[in-house]
Short mmCIF file of C-alpha atoms in Angstrom, two decimals:
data_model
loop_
_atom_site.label_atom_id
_atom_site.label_comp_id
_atom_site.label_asym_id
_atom_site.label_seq_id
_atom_site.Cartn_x
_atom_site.Cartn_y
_atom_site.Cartn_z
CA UNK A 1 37.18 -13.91 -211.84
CA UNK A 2 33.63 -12.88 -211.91
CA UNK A 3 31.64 -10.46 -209.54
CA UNK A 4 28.36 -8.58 -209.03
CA UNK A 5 27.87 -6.90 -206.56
CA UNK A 6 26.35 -3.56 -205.19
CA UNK A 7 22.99 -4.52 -205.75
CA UNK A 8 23.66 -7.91 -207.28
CA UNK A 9 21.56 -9.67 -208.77
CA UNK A 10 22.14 -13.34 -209.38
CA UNK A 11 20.59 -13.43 -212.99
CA UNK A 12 23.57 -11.33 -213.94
CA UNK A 13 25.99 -13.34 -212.79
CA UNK A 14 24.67 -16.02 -214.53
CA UNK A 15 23.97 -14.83 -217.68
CA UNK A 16 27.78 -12.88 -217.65
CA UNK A 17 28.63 -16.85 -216.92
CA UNK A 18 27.06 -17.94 -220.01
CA UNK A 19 28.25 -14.86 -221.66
CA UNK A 20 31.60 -15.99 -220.84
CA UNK A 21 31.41 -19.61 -221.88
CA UNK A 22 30.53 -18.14 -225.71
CA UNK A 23 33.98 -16.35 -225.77
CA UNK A 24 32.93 -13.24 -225.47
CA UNK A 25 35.06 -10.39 -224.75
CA UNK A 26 35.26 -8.61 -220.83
CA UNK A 27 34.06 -5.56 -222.78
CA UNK A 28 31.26 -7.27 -224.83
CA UNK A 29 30.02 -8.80 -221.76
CA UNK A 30 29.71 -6.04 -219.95
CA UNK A 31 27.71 -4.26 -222.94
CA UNK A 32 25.00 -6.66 -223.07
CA UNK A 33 24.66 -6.83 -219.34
CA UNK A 34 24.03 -2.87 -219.56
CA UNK A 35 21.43 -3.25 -222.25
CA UNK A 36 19.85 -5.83 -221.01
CA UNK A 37 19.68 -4.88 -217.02
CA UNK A 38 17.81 -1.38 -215.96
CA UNK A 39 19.35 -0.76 -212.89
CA UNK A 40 22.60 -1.43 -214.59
CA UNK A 41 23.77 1.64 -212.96
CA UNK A 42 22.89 0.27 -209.42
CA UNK A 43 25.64 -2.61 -210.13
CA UNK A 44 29.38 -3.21 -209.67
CA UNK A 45 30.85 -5.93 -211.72
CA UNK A 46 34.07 -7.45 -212.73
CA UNK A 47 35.49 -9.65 -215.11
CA UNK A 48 38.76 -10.52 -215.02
CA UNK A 49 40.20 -13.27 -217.78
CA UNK A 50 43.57 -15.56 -216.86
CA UNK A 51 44.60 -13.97 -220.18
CA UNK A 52 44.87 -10.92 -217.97
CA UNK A 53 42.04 -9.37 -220.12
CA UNK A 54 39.12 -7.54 -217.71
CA UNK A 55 36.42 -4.99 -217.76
CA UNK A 56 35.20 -3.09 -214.56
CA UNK A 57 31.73 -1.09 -213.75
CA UNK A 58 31.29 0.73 -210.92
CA UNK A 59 27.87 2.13 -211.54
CA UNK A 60 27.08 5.63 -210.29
CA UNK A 61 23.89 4.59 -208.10
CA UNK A 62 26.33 1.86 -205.84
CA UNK A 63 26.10 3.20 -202.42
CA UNK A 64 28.80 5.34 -201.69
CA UNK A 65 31.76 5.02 -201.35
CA UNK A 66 32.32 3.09 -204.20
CA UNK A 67 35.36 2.25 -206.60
CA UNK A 68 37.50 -0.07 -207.53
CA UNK A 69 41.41 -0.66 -208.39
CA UNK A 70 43.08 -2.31 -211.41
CA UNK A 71 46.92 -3.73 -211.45
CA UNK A 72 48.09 -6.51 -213.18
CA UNK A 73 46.31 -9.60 -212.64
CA UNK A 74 43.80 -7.98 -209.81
CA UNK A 75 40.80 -6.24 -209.67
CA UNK A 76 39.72 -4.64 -206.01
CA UNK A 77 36.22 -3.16 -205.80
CA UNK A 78 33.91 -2.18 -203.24
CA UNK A 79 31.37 -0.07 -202.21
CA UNK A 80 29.50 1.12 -198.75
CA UNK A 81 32.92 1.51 -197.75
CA UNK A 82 34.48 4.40 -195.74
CA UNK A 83 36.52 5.45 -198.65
CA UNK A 84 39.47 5.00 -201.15
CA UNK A 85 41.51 3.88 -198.50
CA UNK A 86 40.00 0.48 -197.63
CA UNK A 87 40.31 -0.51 -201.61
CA UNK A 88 43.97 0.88 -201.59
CA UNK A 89 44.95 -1.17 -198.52
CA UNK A 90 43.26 -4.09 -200.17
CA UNK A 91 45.46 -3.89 -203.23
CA UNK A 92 48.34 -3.48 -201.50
CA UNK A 93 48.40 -6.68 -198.78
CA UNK A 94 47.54 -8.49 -202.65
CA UNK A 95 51.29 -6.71 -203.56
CA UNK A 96 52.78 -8.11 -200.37
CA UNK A 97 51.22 -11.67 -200.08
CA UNK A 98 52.80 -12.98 -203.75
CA UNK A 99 54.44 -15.53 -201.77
CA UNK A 100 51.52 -17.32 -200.84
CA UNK A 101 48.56 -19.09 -202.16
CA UNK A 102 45.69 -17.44 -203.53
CA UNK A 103 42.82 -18.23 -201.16
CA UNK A 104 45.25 -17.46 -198.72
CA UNK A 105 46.29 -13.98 -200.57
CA UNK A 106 42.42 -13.67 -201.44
CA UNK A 107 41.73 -13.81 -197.18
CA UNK A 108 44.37 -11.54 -196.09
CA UNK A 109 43.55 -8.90 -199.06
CA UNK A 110 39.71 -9.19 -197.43
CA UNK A 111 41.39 -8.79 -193.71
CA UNK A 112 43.33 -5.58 -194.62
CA UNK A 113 40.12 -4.01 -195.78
CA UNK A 114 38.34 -4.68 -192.66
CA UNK A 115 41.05 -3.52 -190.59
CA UNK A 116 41.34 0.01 -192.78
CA UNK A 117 37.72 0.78 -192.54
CA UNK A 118 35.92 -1.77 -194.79
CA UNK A 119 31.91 -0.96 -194.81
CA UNK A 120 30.54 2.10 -193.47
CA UNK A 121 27.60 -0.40 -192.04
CA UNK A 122 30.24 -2.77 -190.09
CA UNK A 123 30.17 -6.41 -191.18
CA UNK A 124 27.89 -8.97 -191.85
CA UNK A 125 28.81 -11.75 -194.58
CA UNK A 126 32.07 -12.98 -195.75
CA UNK A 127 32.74 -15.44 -199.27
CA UNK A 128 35.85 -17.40 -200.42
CA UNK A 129 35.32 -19.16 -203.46
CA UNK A 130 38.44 -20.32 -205.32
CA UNK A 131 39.11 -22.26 -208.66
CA UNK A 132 41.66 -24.32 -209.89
CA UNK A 133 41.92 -24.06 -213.88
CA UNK A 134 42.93 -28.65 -213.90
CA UNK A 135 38.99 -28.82 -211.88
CA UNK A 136 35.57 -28.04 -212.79
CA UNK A 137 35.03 -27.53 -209.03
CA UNK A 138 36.18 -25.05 -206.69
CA UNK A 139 38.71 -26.05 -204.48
CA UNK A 140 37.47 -23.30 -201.88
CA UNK A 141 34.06 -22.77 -201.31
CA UNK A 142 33.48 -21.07 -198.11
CA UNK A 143 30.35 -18.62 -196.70
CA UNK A 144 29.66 -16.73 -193.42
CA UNK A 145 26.65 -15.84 -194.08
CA UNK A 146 25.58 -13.84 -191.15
CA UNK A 147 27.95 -12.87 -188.21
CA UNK A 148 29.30 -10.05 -185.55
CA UNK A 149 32.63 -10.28 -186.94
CA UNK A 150 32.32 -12.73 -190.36
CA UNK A 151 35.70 -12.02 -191.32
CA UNK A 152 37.34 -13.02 -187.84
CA UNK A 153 35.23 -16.46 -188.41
CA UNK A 154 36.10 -16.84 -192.11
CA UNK A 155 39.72 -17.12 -190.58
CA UNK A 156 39.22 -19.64 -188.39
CA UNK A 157 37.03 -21.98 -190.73
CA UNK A 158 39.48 -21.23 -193.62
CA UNK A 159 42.65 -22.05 -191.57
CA UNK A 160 40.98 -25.21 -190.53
CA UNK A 161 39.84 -25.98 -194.15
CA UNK A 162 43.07 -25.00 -195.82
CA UNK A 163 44.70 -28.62 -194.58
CA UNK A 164 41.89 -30.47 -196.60
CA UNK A 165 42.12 -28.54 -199.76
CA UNK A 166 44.17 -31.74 -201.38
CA UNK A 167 41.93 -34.36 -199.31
CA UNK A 168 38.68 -32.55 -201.21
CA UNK A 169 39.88 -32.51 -204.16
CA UNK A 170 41.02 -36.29 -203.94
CA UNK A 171 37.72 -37.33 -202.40
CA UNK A 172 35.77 -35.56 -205.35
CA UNK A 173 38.65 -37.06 -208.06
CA UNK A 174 38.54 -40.18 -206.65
CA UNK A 175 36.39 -40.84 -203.01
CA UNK A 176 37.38 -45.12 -202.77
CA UNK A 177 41.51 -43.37 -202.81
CA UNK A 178 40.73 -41.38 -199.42
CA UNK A 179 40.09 -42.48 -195.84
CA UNK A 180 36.95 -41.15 -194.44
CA UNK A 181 37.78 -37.47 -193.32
CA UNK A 182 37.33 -37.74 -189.51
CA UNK A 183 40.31 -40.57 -189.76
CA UNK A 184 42.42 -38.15 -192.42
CA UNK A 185 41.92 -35.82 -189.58
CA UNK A 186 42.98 -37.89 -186.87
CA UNK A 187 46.31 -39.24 -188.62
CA UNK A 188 47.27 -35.87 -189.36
CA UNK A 189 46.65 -34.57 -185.79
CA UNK A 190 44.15 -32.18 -186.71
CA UNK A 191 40.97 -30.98 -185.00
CA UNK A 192 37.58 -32.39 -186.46
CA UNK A 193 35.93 -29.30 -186.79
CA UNK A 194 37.23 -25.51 -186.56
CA UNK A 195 35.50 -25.13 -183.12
CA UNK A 196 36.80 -28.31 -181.44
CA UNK A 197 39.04 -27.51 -178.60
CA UNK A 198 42.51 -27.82 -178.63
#
């Protein structure tokens, strides 16, 4: 897992990418992003490794509030946020939702912030990007880029998306295996797009 936000510049994620692909160490990483980057302290980035290794900055000129939670296996952070208690909710709907898959876990942990709070601002983008360590390709790659109530929408494009997570990842595998997707949609009585009526 890799983040930058509060401020975030693309380059960084990028270069913490590359930074990554050498081997290099959460900790490391995060050095050479500070001494390379001045407005370092305007950022809020996260590594977290499957190895369960991570390094967090939450840099004092993110707009408050800002913070972020470590537990096994998760990092929560945020920031233009009403306070602790939208992070804290966060991290605990990721405690409750073990029983389900990540994306979905990742949405619901997203949800729970909202509904505590989330940005002092209100709402305007939402991202769900998930990888699969077998692919080279996320399996999840979803954006709401501007919207009243982006999370609300997120839900309904993701639970008409989360079906077609195996057809995707066929089709990309393998596309002469898979029926065209409008006729995978049809033999599985599903609608053709998220807004079709039911």
């Amino acid at each position: 897992v890799l983040t930058v936000q509060a401020h975030g510049d693309y380059r960084q994620l990028q270069r913490a990418k590359a930074l990554l692909q050498t081997g290099q160490s959460p900790e490391a990483i995060l050095e050479t992003l500070c001494h390379e980057d001045a407005y370092f302290t305007y950022r809020q980035i996260a590594l977290l490794l499957n190895d369960g290794r991570y390094a967090v900055h939450t840099g004092p000129k993110a707009r408050p509030w800002a913070g972020e939670i470590v537990s096994e296996h998760m990092i929560v952070t945020g920031n233009v946020l009403v306070g602790p208690p939208v992070l804290e909710t966060m991290a605990q709907a990721w405690a409750r939702s073990v029983d389900v898959e990540l994306e979905e876990r990742l949405l619901r942990c997203v949800e729970a912030g909202r509904d505590a709070g989330g940005q002092e601002e209100g709402q305007t983008s939402c991202a769900l990007e998930v990888f699969d360590d077998r692919y080279a390709f996320p399996i999840v790659n979803l954006r709401i880029d501007v919207s009243l109530e982006p999370i609300a929408e997120m839900r309904k494009i993701f639970n008409w998306f989360q079906p077609l997570i195996p057809y995707y990842i066929q089709r990309t595998l393998d596309p002469s295996a898979v029926a065209p997707k409008k006729a995978f949609l049809e033999q599985h009585g599903l609608p053709v797009n998220p807004y079709a009526p039911t």
